[in-house]
Coordinates of C-alpha atoms in Angstrom, one line a residue:
Chain A
M1 CA -0.3 0.3 -0.3
I2 CA 2.9 2.4 0.5
E3 CA 4.7 3.0 -2.6
K4 CA 7.5 5.5 -3.9
P5 CA 6.1 8.2 -6.0
S6 CA 6.4 7.5 -9.6
L7 CA 8.9 10.5 -10.2
P8 CA 12.0 10.6 -9.0
D9 CA 12.9 12.4 -5.5
F10 CA 15.6 13.7 -3.6
D11 CA 14.8 11.1 -0.6
A12 CA 12.8 9.1 -1.8
D13 CA 14.2 6.6 0.6
D14 CA 13.1 8.6 3.2
V15 CA 9.2 9.8 3.2
V16 CA 6.2 8.3 2.5
E17 CA 4.1 8.4 -0.6
S18 CA 1.5 6.4 -2.0
A19 CA 0.7 5.7 -5.8
V20 CA -3.5 6.2 -5.2
V21 CA -2.8 9.3 -3.6
S22 CA -0.1 10.2 -6.1
R23 CA -2.5 9.8 -9.3
L24 CA -5.0 11.9 -7.6
A25 CA -2.8 14.6 -6.3
G26 CA -1.8 14.8 -10.3
N27 CA -5.0 15.6 -11.9
W28 CA -6.9 17.5 -9.1
N29 CA -6.4 20.3 -11.5
K30 CA -8.7 18.6 -13.9
R31 CA -10.7 16.8 -11.5
A32 CA -11.8 19.3 -8.7
T33 CA -15.1 20.6 -9.2
V34 CA -13.4 23.8 -7.4
K35 CA -11.7 24.3 -10.7
K36 CA -14.8 24.4 -12.8
S37 CA -17.6 27.1 -14.1
E38 CA -19.7 28.0 -11.7
P39 CA -23.1 26.5 -12.7
D40 CA -25.4 29.2 -13.8
L41 CA -28.1 28.3 -10.5
D42 CA -30.7 30.2 -11.0
D43 CA -31.2 28.6 -14.2
L44 CA -31.9 25.6 -13.0
F45 CA -34.2 26.1 -10.5
D46 CA -37.7 24.7 -10.9
T47 CA -40.8 26.0 -8.7
S48 CA -42.5 23.0 -9.4
K49 CA -40.3 21.1 -7.9
H50 CA -40.1 19.1 -4.5
D51 CA -36.7 20.6 -2.2
Y52 CA -35.9 17.8 -0.6
P53 CA -37.9 14.4 -0.8
E54 CA -40.7 13.5 1.3
A55 CA -38.9 10.0 1.8
L56 CA -36.2 11.6 4.1
I57 CA -38.6 13.9 6.3
P58 CA -39.4 11.4 9.0
F59 CA -43.1 12.3 9.6
A60 CA -43.8 12.6 5.9
D61 CA -46.8 10.3 6.3
H62 CA -48.1 11.4 10.0
D63 CA -51.7 12.8 9.8
V64 CA -50.7 15.9 11.6
Y65 CA -47.9 16.7 8.6
R66 CA -50.1 15.3 6.0
T67 CA -53.2 18.0 6.5
L68 CA -50.8 20.9 6.2
S69 CA -51.3 23.4 3.7
D70 CA -49.8 22.2 0.4
T71 CA -47.8 26.0 1.4
T72 CA -46.9 25.3 4.6
R73 CA -45.8 21.3 3.5
A74 CA -43.9 22.9 1.0
K75 CA -42.3 25.4 3.6
L76 CA -41.1 21.9 5.6
R77 CA -39.9 20.3 2.5
A78 CA -37.5 23.4 2.0
W79 CA -36.6 23.6 5.3
G80 CA -35.8 19.9 5.0
W81 CA -33.3 21.1 2.2
I82 CA -31.9 23.7 4.4
A83 CA -31.4 21.5 7.3
F84 CA -29.3 18.8 5.1
N85 CA -27.1 21.7 3.5
K86 CA -26.2 22.6 7.5
N87 CA -25.7 19.6 8.3
V88 CA -23.1 19.0 5.0
M89 CA -21.5 22.5 6.1
D90 CA -20.8 21.5 9.7
V91 CA -19.4 18.4 9.2
E92 CA -17.2 19.8 6.5
Q93 CA -16.2 22.5 8.8
H94 CA -16.2 21.1 12.5
V95 CA -15.2 17.4 11.7
V96 CA -13.1 17.2 7.8
H97 CA -11.2 20.6 8.2
P98 CA -9.8 19.6 11.5
G99 CA -9.0 16.5 10.8
F100 CA -7.2 16.8 7.4
A101 CA -5.3 19.4 9.4
L102 CA -4.0 17.0 11.5
L103 CA -2.8 15.3 8.7
A104 CA -1.1 18.1 6.7
Q105 CA 0.6 19.4 9.2
D106 CA 2.1 15.7 9.8
A107 CA 0.8 15.5 13.7
F108 CA 0.7 11.6 13.4
D109 CA 4.4 12.0 12.5
I110 CA 4.4 9.5 9.7
G111 CA 7.2 11.0 7.6
M112 CA 4.8 12.1 5.4
G113 CA 6.4 13.6 1.3
D114 CA 5.0 16.0 -0.2
V115 CA 2.6 14.7 -3.0
L116 CA 0.8 13.3 0.5
A117 CA 1.0 17.1 1.8
V118 CA 0.1 18.4 -1.5
A119 CA -3.0 15.6 -2.1
V120 CA -4.2 16.7 1.9
T121 CA -4.4 20.0 1.1
Q122 CA -6.3 19.9 -2.3
A123 CA -8.9 18.0 -0.3
M124 CA -9.4 20.9 2.4
V125 CA -9.5 23.2 -0.8
D126 CA -12.4 20.7 -2.1
E127 CA -13.9 20.6 1.4
Q128 CA -14.0 24.6 2.0
Y129 CA -15.5 24.5 -1.3
H130 CA -18.6 22.4 -0.7
T131 CA -19.3 24.6 2.2
L132 CA -19.4 27.2 -0.2
M133 CA -22.1 24.9 -2.9
H134 CA -24.2 24.1 -0.2
L135 CA -24.6 27.5 1.1
N136 CA -25.3 29.0 -2.6
A137 CA -27.5 26.3 -2.6
S138 CA -29.2 27.3 0.4
A139 CA -29.2 31.0 -0.5
L140 CA -30.7 30.4 -4.0
T141 CA -33.5 28.1 -1.8
R142 CA -34.5 31.6 0.0
R143 CA -33.9 33.7 -2.6
K144 CA -36.4 32.0 -4.8
R145 CA -38.5 30.7 -2.7
G146 CA -38.7 34.1 -0.6
W147 CA -38.5 32.3 2.6
A148 CA -36.6 33.8 5.5
L149 CA -35.3 29.6 6.4
S150 CA -32.2 30.9 8.1
E151 CA -30.1 27.7 9.2
R152 CA -29.0 29.9 11.7
C153 CA -32.1 29.0 13.6
L154 CA -31.6 25.4 14.1
P155 CA -28.7 24.0 16.4
L156 CA -25.3 22.3 15.4
S157 CA -25.0 18.7 13.7
G158 CA -25.6 15.9 16.0
T159 CA -22.6 14.5 15.1
V160 CA -20.6 17.8 15.4
R161 CA -22.2 17.8 19.0
R162 CA -20.8 14.4 19.4
R163 CA -17.6 15.2 18.3
H164 CA -16.9 18.2 20.5
A165 CA -18.1 15.6 23.4
T166 CA -15.7 12.7 22.5
Q167 CA -12.9 15.8 22.1
A168 CA -13.8 17.6 25.3
S169 CA -13.2 14.0 27.0
A170 CA -9.8 12.6 25.3
V171 CA -7.6 12.6 28.1
D172 CA -4.4 14.1 26.1
S173 CA -4.3 15.9 23.1
N174 CA -2.6 12.5 21.4
D175 CA -6.1 10.3 22.1
A176 CA -7.9 13.7 20.8
A177 CA -6.1 13.8 17.6
L178 CA -6.3 10.3 16.8
N179 CA -10.1 10.8 17.3
S180 CA -10.5 13.9 15.6
L181 CA -8.7 11.3 12.4
A182 CA -11.3 8.6 13.1
F183 CA -14.4 11.0 13.2
M184 CA -12.8 12.5 9.8
T185 CA -12.4 8.9 8.2
V186 CA -15.7 7.8 9.2
A187 CA -17.1 11.5 7.4
E188 CA -14.4 11.3 4.0
I189 CA -15.6 7.2 3.5
S190 CA -19.3 7.2 4.2
I191 CA -20.4 10.6 3.5
T192 CA -21.1 9.8 -0.4
S193 CA -23.9 7.7 1.2
Y194 CA -25.4 10.3 2.8
L195 CA -25.7 12.5 -0.4
N196 CA -27.0 9.7 -2.5
L197 CA -29.8 10.0 -0.5
I198 CA -30.8 13.1 -2.5
E199 CA -31.8 10.8 -5.3
D200 CA -31.3 11.4 -9.3
N201 CA -35.4 12.1 -8.9
E202 CA -36.8 13.7 -11.2
L203 CA -39.3 14.9 -8.8
I204 CA -36.8 16.8 -6.7
Q205 CA -35.1 20.3 -7.5
P206 CA -32.7 20.5 -10.4
V207 CA -30.1 22.5 -8.3
N208 CA -30.0 20.2 -5.5
R209 CA -29.6 17.1 -7.3
A210 CA -27.2 18.9 -9.3
T211 CA -25.4 20.5 -6.1
V212 CA -24.8 16.8 -4.5
A213 CA -23.8 15.1 -7.8
L214 CA -20.6 17.8 -8.3
H215 CA -20.0 17.0 -4.6
N216 CA -20.3 13.2 -4.7
R217 CA -17.7 13.2 -7.7
D218 CA -15.1 14.7 -5.4
E219 CA -16.3 12.7 -2.7
Y220 CA -15.0 9.1 -4.2
C221 CA -11.5 10.8 -4.7
H222 CA -11.5 11.6 -1.0
A223 CA -12.9 8.8 0.3
S224 CA -9.7 7.0 -1.6
I225 CA -7.5 9.5 0.1
A226 CA -8.9 9.3 3.5
D227 CA -8.8 5.4 3.3
E228 CA -4.8 5.2 2.1
M229 CA -3.9 8.2 4.9
A230 CA -5.9 6.1 7.9
A231 CA -4.1 3.1 6.6
I232 CA -0.4 4.6 6.9
V233 CA -0.9 6.5 10.3
F234 CA -2.7 2.8 11.6
E235 CA 0.7 1.2 10.8
S236 CA 2.7 3.5 12.0
L237 CA 0.8 3.6 15.0
N238 CA 1.7 1.6 19.0
S239 CA -1.3 -0.9 20.3
G240 CA -2.5 1.7 22.5
D241 CA -2.9 4.0 19.9
R242 CA -4.6 1.4 17.6
R243 CA -6.9 1.0 19.8
V244 CA -8.0 4.9 20.5
F245 CA -8.4 5.0 16.8
L246 CA -10.6 1.9 16.3
D247 CA -12.7 3.0 19.3
G248 CA -13.2 6.7 17.3
L249 CA -14.2 4.4 14.3
A250 CA -16.9 2.6 16.1
D251 CA -17.8 6.2 17.8
G252 CA -18.0 8.0 15.0
M253 CA -20.2 5.8 13.0
D254 CA -22.3 5.7 15.7
A255 CA -22.7 9.3 15.7
F256 CA -23.2 9.4 12.0
S257 CA -25.9 6.7 12.1
S258 CA -27.6 8.3 15.2
T259 CA -31.0 10.0 15.3
D260 CA -31.3 13.2 16.0
F261 CA -34.4 15.0 15.9
S262 CA -33.2 18.5 17.5
T263 CA -33.3 19.8 14.1
W264 CA -37.0 19.2 13.1
S265 CA -38.3 20.1 16.6
A266 CA -36.2 23.4 15.9
I267 CA -38.3 23.6 12.6
L268 CA -41.3 22.9 13.5
Q269 CA -41.0 24.9 16.1
Q270 CA -40.3 28.0 13.6
E271 CA -42.9 27.1 11.9
G272 CA -45.5 27.0 14.6
V273 CA -47.4 23.7 13.9
V274 CA -49.4 22.5 16.3
G275 CA -48.6 19.3 17.1
G276 CA -45.0 19.0 16.3
D277 CA -43.5 17.9 19.0
C278 CA -46.1 15.1 20.2
M279 CA -45.4 13.9 15.9
L280 CA -42.2 14.3 16.7
Q281 CA -42.4 11.8 19.9
E282 CA -44.6 9.4 18.0
V283 CA -42.3 8.7 15.4
E284 CA -39.4 8.2 17.6
T285 CA -41.0 5.5 19.2
D286 CA -42.2 4.3 16.5
G287 CA -40.1 1.1 15.9
S288 CA -41.7 0.0 12.4
R289 CA -40.0 3.6 10.8
K290 CA -37.0 2.4 8.9
Q291 CA -33.7 3.8 9.8
L292 CA -31.8 5.7 7.5
V293 CA -28.4 4.8 8.0
Q294 CA -25.5 5.1 6.8
D295 CA -23.0 2.7 4.8
Y296 CA -20.4 1.4 6.9
G297 CA -19.1 -0.8 3.7
G298 CA -16.1 1.7 2.8
I299 CA -15.0 1.7 6.7
R300 CA -15.7 -2.2 6.7
S301 CA -12.9 -2.3 4.0
L302 CA -10.6 -0.4 5.8
C303 CA -10.9 -2.5 8.7
R304 CA -10.7 -5.6 6.4
K305 CA -7.4 -4.4 4.5
L306 CA -6.1 -3.4 8.4
D307 CA -7.3 -6.8 9.3
V308 CA -9.1 -5.5 12.5
E309 CA -12.7 -6.2 11.2
D310 CA -13.5 -8.2 14.2
E311 CA -11.9 -5.7 16.8
I312 CA -13.4 -2.7 16.7
G313 CA -16.7 -4.3 17.7
I314 CA -19.2 -3.6 15.4
D315 CA -21.9 -5.7 14.3
W316 CA -21.4 -5.1 10.6
S317 CA -24.8 -7.1 10.0
Chain B
M1 CA -21.3 51.9 3.9
I2 CA -24.3 49.3 4.4
E3 CA -26.4 49.4 2.1
K4 CA -29.2 47.5 0.6
P5 CA -28.4 44.5 -1.8
S6 CA -28.8 45.6 -5.4
L7 CA -31.1 42.3 -6.6
P8 CA -34.6 42.7 -4.3
D9 CA -34.2 40.0 -1.6
F10 CA -37.1 38.4 0.2
D11 CA -36.3 40.7 3.8
A12 CA -34.1 43.5 2.2
D13 CA -34.8 45.4 5.1
D14 CA -33.8 43.1 7.5
V15 CA -30.5 41.8 6.6
V16 CA -27.1 43.4 6.4
E17 CA -25.8 43.8 3.4
S18 CA -22.9 45.6 1.2
A19 CA -22.6 46.8 -1.8
V20 CA -19.1 46.8 -2.1
V21 CA -19.0 43.2 -0.5
S22 CA -22.0 42.6 -3.2
R23 CA -19.6 42.9 -6.2
L24 CA -17.1 40.9 -4.9
A25 CA -19.1 38.3 -4.5
G26 CA -20.9 38.2 -7.7
N27 CA -17.5 37.8 -9.9
W28 CA -15.6 35.6 -7.5
N29 CA -16.1 32.6 -10.5
K30 CA -14.0 35.3 -12.9
R31 CA -11.4 36.5 -10.5
A32 CA -10.8 34.0 -8.4
T33 CA -6.7 32.5 -8.5
V34 CA -8.9 28.8 -7.7
K35 CA -10.9 28.9 -10.7
K36 CA -7.8 29.4 -12.9
S37 CA -6.0 26.8 -14.9
E38 CA -2.7 25.3 -12.5
P39 CA 0.5 26.9 -14.1
D40 CA 2.9 24.9 -14.8
L41 CA 5.6 25.2 -12.0
D42 CA 8.4 23.3 -13.4
D43 CA 8.3 25.2 -16.1
L44 CA 8.6 28.1 -14.5
F45 CA 11.2 27.0 -12.5
D46 CA 14.8 28.9 -13.5
T47 CA 17.7 27.4 -11.5
S48 CA 20.0 30.0 -11.8
K49 CA 18.3 32.1 -9.7
H50 CA 18.0 32.7 -6.2
D51 CA 15.2 31.7 -4.8
Y52 CA 14.7 34.5 -1.6
P53 CA 16.1 38.1 -1.8
E54 CA 19.3 38.8 0.1
A55 CA 17.6 41.6 0.9
L56 CA 15.7 39.9 2.5
I57 CA 18.2 38.0 5.0
P58 CA 18.3 40.2 8.2
F59 CA 22.3 38.6 8.2
A60 CA 22.9 38.8 4.3
D61 CA 25.8 41.8 5.2
H62 CA 27.5 39.6 8.2
D63 CA 30.6 38.4 7.7
V64 CA 29.7 34.6 9.1
Y65 CA 27.4 34.8 6.0
R66 CA 29.8 36.3 3.6
T67 CA 32.0 34.1 3.4
L68 CA 29.7 30.7 3.7
S69 CA 30.4 28.9 0.7
D70 CA 28.3 29.9 -2.5
T71 CA 26.0 26.3 -1.9
T72 CA 25.3 27.0 1.4
R73 CA 24.2 30.3 1.1
A74 CA 22.1 29.2 -2.1
K75 CA 20.6 27.1 0.7
L76 CA 20.0 29.6 3.2
R77 CA 18.6 31.3 0.5
A78 CA 16.0 28.6 -0.6
W79 CA 15.1 28.1 3.6
G80 CA 14.4 31.5 3.2
W81 CA 11.5 31.1 0.4
I82 CA 10.0 27.8 2.4
A83 CA 10.1 30.0 5.6
F84 CA 7.9 32.7 4.3
N85 CA 5.7 30.1 2.7
K86 CA 5.5 28.6 6.2
N87 CA 4.9 32.1 7.6
V88 CA 2.0 32.5 5.0
M89 CA 0.6 29.2 5.4
D90 CA 0.8 29.4 9.2
V91 CA -1.4 32.9 9.4
E92 CA -3.9 31.4 6.7
Q93 CA -4.5 28.2 8.7
H94 CA -4.3 29.1 12.3
V95 CA -5.1 33.1 11.8
V96 CA -7.1 33.9 9.1
H97 CA -9.1 31.0 8.8
P98 CA -10.7 30.9 12.5
G99 CA -11.6 34.4 11.9
F100 CA -12.9 34.4 8.6
A101 CA -15.0 30.8 10.1
L102 CA -16.3 33.2 13.0
L103 CA -17.9 35.6 10.4
A104 CA -19.1 32.8 8.5
Q105 CA -21.2 31.6 11.4
D106 CA -22.5 35.7 12.3
A107 CA -21.1 34.8 15.7
F108 CA -21.0 38.7 16.1
D109 CA -25.1 38.3 15.1
I110 CA -24.8 40.7 12.7
G111 CA -27.9 39.3 10.6
M112 CA -25.8 38.7 8.0
G113 CA -27.6 38.6 4.5
D114 CA -26.6 35.0 2.4
V115 CA -24.6 37.9 -0.1
L116 CA -22.0 38.4 3.0
A117 CA -22.1 34.7 4.0
V118 CA -20.9 33.8 0.3
A119 CA -18.3 36.5 -0.2
V120 CA -16.5 35.1 3.7
T121 CA -17.0 32.0 2.3
Q122 CA -15.7 32.4 -1.1
A123 CA -12.0 34.3 0.8
M124 CA -12.2 31.1 2.7
V125 CA -11.9 28.8 0.0
D126 CA -9.3 31.4 -1.7
E127 CA -7.8 31.1 1.7
Q128 CA -7.3 27.8 1.2
Y129 CA -6.2 27.4 -1.8
H130 CA -3.4 30.4 -0.9
T131 CA -2.1 27.2 1.7
L132 CA -1.9 24.6 -1.4
M133 CA 0.1 27.3 -3.7
H134 CA 2.7 27.9 -1.0
L135 CA 2.6 24.6 0.0
N136 CA 3.6 23.6 -4.3
A137 CA 5.8 26.4 -4.2
S138 CA 8.0 25.0 -1.2
A139 CA 7.9 21.2 -2.7
L140 CA 9.1 22.7 -6.5
T141 CA 11.9 23.9 -4.5
R142 CA 12.6 21.1 -2.5
R143 CA 12.6 18.8 -5.7
K144 CA 14.3 21.2 -8.0
R145 CA 16.9 21.9 -5.5
G146 CA 17.6 18.2 -4.5
W147 CA 17.2 19.9 -0.7
A148 CA 15.2 18.6 1.8
L149 CA 14.1 22.1 3.3
S150 CA 11.0 20.6 5.3
E151 CA 9.6 23.2 7.3
R152 CA 8.3 20.7 10.1
C153 CA 11.9 21.7 11.2
L154 CA 10.6 25.0 11.5
P155 CA 9.2 26.8 14.7
L156 CA 5.3 27.8 14.3
S157 CA 4.9 31.6 13.2
G158 CA 5.6 34.4 15.7
T159 CA 2.5 35.7 14.9
V160 CA 0.4 32.4 15.2
R161 CA 2.2 32.2 18.5
R162 CA 1.1 35.8 19.8
R163 CA -2.3 34.8 19.0
H164 CA -2.1 31.7 20.6
A165 CA -1.1 33.5 24.0
T166 CA -3.9 36.2 23.2
Q167 CA -6.9 33.3 23.0
A168 CA -5.7 31.8 25.9
S169 CA -5.8 34.8 28.5
A170 CA -9.2 36.1 26.8
V171 CA -11.1 36.5 29.4
D172 CA -14.2 34.7 28.0
S173 CA -15.3 33.4 24.7
N174 CA -16.7 37.2 23.3
D175 CA -13.9 38.5 23.9
A176 CA -11.4 35.6 22.3
A177 CA -13.9 35.6 19.5
L178 CA -13.4 39.7 19.1
N179 CA -9.7 39.2 19.3
S180 CA -9.8 36.6 16.6
L181 CA -11.5 39.2 14.5
A182 CA -9.4 42.0 14.7
F183 CA -5.7 39.6 14.1
M184 CA -7.4 38.2 11.0
T185 CA -8.4 42.2 10.1
V186 CA -4.6 42.9 10.3
A187 CA -3.5 40.1 8.6
E188 CA -5.8 40.0 5.8
I189 CA -5.7 44.2 5.3
S190 CA -1.6 44.5 5.2
I191 CA -1.2 40.8 4.0
T192 CA -0.8 42.4 0.4
S193 CA 2.9 44.7 1.7
Y194 CA 4.0 41.2 3.2
L195 CA 3.6 39.6 0.2
N196 CA 5.5 42.9 -1.9
L197 CA 8.2 41.9 -0.4
I198 CA 9.0 39.1 -2.8
E199 CA 9.3 41.9 -5.4
D200 CA 9.1 41.6 -9.4
N201 CA 12.8 41.4 -9.5
E202 CA 14.6 39.7 -12.6
L203 CA 17.1 38.1 -9.6
I204 CA 14.6 36.0 -8.1
Q205 CA 12.5 32.6 -8.9
P206 CA 10.4 33.5 -11.2
V207 CA 8.1 31.2 -9.6
N208 CA 8.3 32.5 -6.6
R209 CA 7.1 35.8 -8.2
A210 CA 4.2 34.3 -9.7
T211 CA 3.0 33.0 -6.8
V212 CA 3.5 35.5 -4.1
A213 CA 1.3 38.3 -7.5
L214 CA -1.3 35.7 -8.4
H215 CA -1.7 34.7 -4.0
N216 CA -1.9 39.0 -4.1
R217 CA -4.1 39.8 -6.6
D218 CA -6.7 38.1 -4.5
E219 CA -5.7 39.3 -1.3
Y220 CA -6.6 43.2 -2.6
C221 CA -10.1 41.6 -2.9
H222 CA -10.1 40.2 0.8
A223 CA -8.6 43.3 1.6
S224 CA -12.1 45.3 1.1
I225 CA -14.2 42.3 1.9
A226 CA -12.3 42.5 5.8
D227 CA -12.3 46.0 5.6
E228 CA -16.1 46.3 5.1
M229 CA -16.8 43.0 7.5
A230 CA -14.7 44.8 10.0
A231 CA -16.8 48.1 9.8
I232 CA -20.2 46.3 10.0
V233 CA -19.2 44.3 13.0
F234 CA -17.8 47.0 14.5
E235 CA -21.0 49.6 14.5
S236 CA -23.4 46.6 15.9
L237 CA -20.8 46.3 19.1
N238 CA -21.2 48.1 22.3
S239 CA -18.0 50.1 23.9
G240 CA -16.8 48.3 25.9
D241 CA -16.8 44.9 23.1
R242 CA -15.3 47.7 20.8
R243 CA -12.3 48.6 22.9
V244 CA -11.5 45.1 22.9
F245 CA -11.6 45.0 18.9
L246 CA -9.2 47.9 19.3
D247 CA -7.0 46.6 21.4
G248 CA -6.5 43.2 19.1
L249 CA -5.8 45.5 16.2
A250 CA -3.1 46.9 18.2
D251 CA -1.9 43.9 19.4
G252 CA -2.3 42.0 15.8
M253 CA -0.6 45.0 14.5
D254 CA 2.7 45.0 17.0
A255 CA 2.2 40.8 16.3
F256 CA 2.9 41.0 12.0
S257 CA 5.5 43.8 13.2
S258 CA 7.7 42.2 15.6
T259 CA 10.8 40.9 14.4
D260 CA 11.1 36.6 15.2
F261 CA 14.4 35.5 14.4
S262 CA 13.8 31.9 16.1
T263 CA 13.0 30.4 12.8
W264 CA 16.8 31.5 11.4
S265 CA 17.8 30.0 14.7
A266 CA 16.7 26.9 13.7
I267 CA 17.8 27.6 10.1
L268 CA 21.2 28.0 10.9
Q269 CA 21.0 25.5 13.6
Q270 CA 20.0 22.6 11.0
E271 CA 22.8 23.7 8.6
G272 CA 25.4 23.5 11.2
V273 CA 26.2 27.3 10.8
V274 CA 29.3 28.0 12.6
G275 CA 28.7 31.0 14.7
G276 CA 25.1 31.6 13.5
D277 CA 23.8 32.3 17.4
C278 CA 26.2 34.9 17.3
M279 CA 25.6 36.4 14.4
L280 CA 22.1 36.5 15.2
Q281 CA 22.6 37.9 18.0
E282 CA 24.5 40.9 16.3
V283 CA 22.2 41.3 14.3
E284 CA 19.3 41.6 16.4
T285 CA 21.3 43.9 18.9
D286 CA 22.3 46.1 16.0
G287 CA 19.9 49.6 16.1
S288 CA 21.7 50.2 12.5
R289 CA 19.6 47.5 10.5
K290 CA 16.3 49.2 9.0
Q291 CA 13.2 46.9 10.5
L292 CA 11.3 45.4 7.8
V293 CA 7.6 46.4 8.8
Q294 CA 4.3 45.8 7.8
D295 CA 2.4 48.7 6.1
Y296 CA -0.7 49.6 8.4
G297 CA -1.9 52.2 6.1
G298 CA -5.0 49.7 5.2
I299 CA -5.6 49.5 8.9
R300 CA -5.1 53.2 9.7
S301 CA -7.5 54.0 6.9
L302 CA -10.3 51.3 8.5
C303 CA -9.6 53.8 11.9
R304 CA -10.3 56.6 10.3
K305 CA -13.4 55.6 9.0
L306 CA -14.8 53.9 12.1
D307 CA -13.4 57.6 13.8
V308 CA -11.1 56.0 16.2
E309 CA -7.6 56.7 14.6
D310 CA -6.7 58.4 18.0
E311 CA -8.4 56.0 20.3
I312 CA -6.3 52.9 19.5
G313 CA -3.4 53.9 20.9
I314 CA -0.8 53.2 17.8
D315 CA 1.7 55.7 16.8
W316 CA 0.7 56.0 13.3
S317 CA 4.2 57.8 11.9

């Protein structure tokens, strides 16, 4: 997995590089979404389409929701999209950015060569651009619909709150860094499945589908980079640090797939939906509802590569 | 200064926008360096040129330096460029990014509209890209010269260390945020003069001049955005918070113009230059040497606009 760079280097024997990451670093200029022209979002907006799939609204089949006016339901769907974007932006800023920043500084002292450092720094540019893309998408929804829908009314992403709690309880800065790397790894390797929730469905707003599709294209490359970097760091760790990293992966997977209704609660309150809290409580306790879980196949593959698939304490089934 | 957006908006009376920032947000796609094709750095590298101007090496006239071999002096000039890049990257990551992140979250509760939020988030993409540009420039120097020159041997930028100390001693998170905004404002409004130190001089490496010129073009726009945002936040503050912000500006200017020889000390030690520490001590105590100060004309203009030019306790002369 760890290979020498394809180009001769001044100290090719001493620095850690990776052929996979080297290839991705070399074609960033051509493949990264940030390097493309900005799409004309206004042209793509279709007022007749849904801003967010009802399949992702946990109370879409509940009577309280079904009997709301068409306008209120449309507004709640628009809120669903705003909240989806806020979740992506929160994760980019507070999970992915700090995790990549640690790698860029070689905080784990892997003796990283320039090609890995460049690839990680390119990914950080992409991530900052994804935040901009999702902010633009929310701003367009607000402008085209004429509704305020300010994400500042919404709580910080539940995943980010979980990460903050884990960081605060870490025994030292070394454990905190390993946990930060683990959360970033989970985010980068499984975000594509979260983005895929906005299906390529004719009913859904074309701008929103385009935003997610463009973001996702970058993330397939980031998943490769994150997977490779996690493996390189893992191989350099002692057994105690490996345990901390694996516990962080398990914690991260749990955090990313936990149901967090605090955002919907804030939205329903904002819109003054009568019976909203009761509806959320009923949906939350209704075991029949299918959970929207993340796809952790990528993390499982990573664990298999590291030969720790059974050590991590996760029921993969 | 605070104007309505040029486009009609759903709640144009309620949100804070700015015509200057709105124009910059609208043409980011066309003007930002990150949106351009990557230059072919290898083609621009000229081995016969100096990697860094001797005029910026504080001990360039000292006998210890003058009597070193040509190779060692060339290597120290290359180190000067690596250290310059590291300083830029440290400031981007640890001063500018956190300051803009606070604005993007509307941490100062100015009731920011989407156009301001988009402009700030665009600037954050630019800043992350500048980190990549300067990393690429250092990596190229290492590769072309065949010298390791790892910036990981160098201490964190003195300005960043000062900011960390000020953050740690802030009485609460509100004061810390105001101080963070102040340091970012100083960085963004005065960085162009730091970049201009790499003059457009035929003796200097064309890649390095190009890197600085491209970076600088973005920063002239960022200076306008930072200036406007600082003014908008300042007008919304109470008198106690205004004082904290102005003290932060003064502290930031002092930090950015302080001489920090710890980086040169690390470099001379790394290269085993005999008498290096004595040389640095002599240069440090030699009052005749011209200080390389930042140009704070932009900050002075901002203070004049805020009508606090005399309140800030700075001798502008």
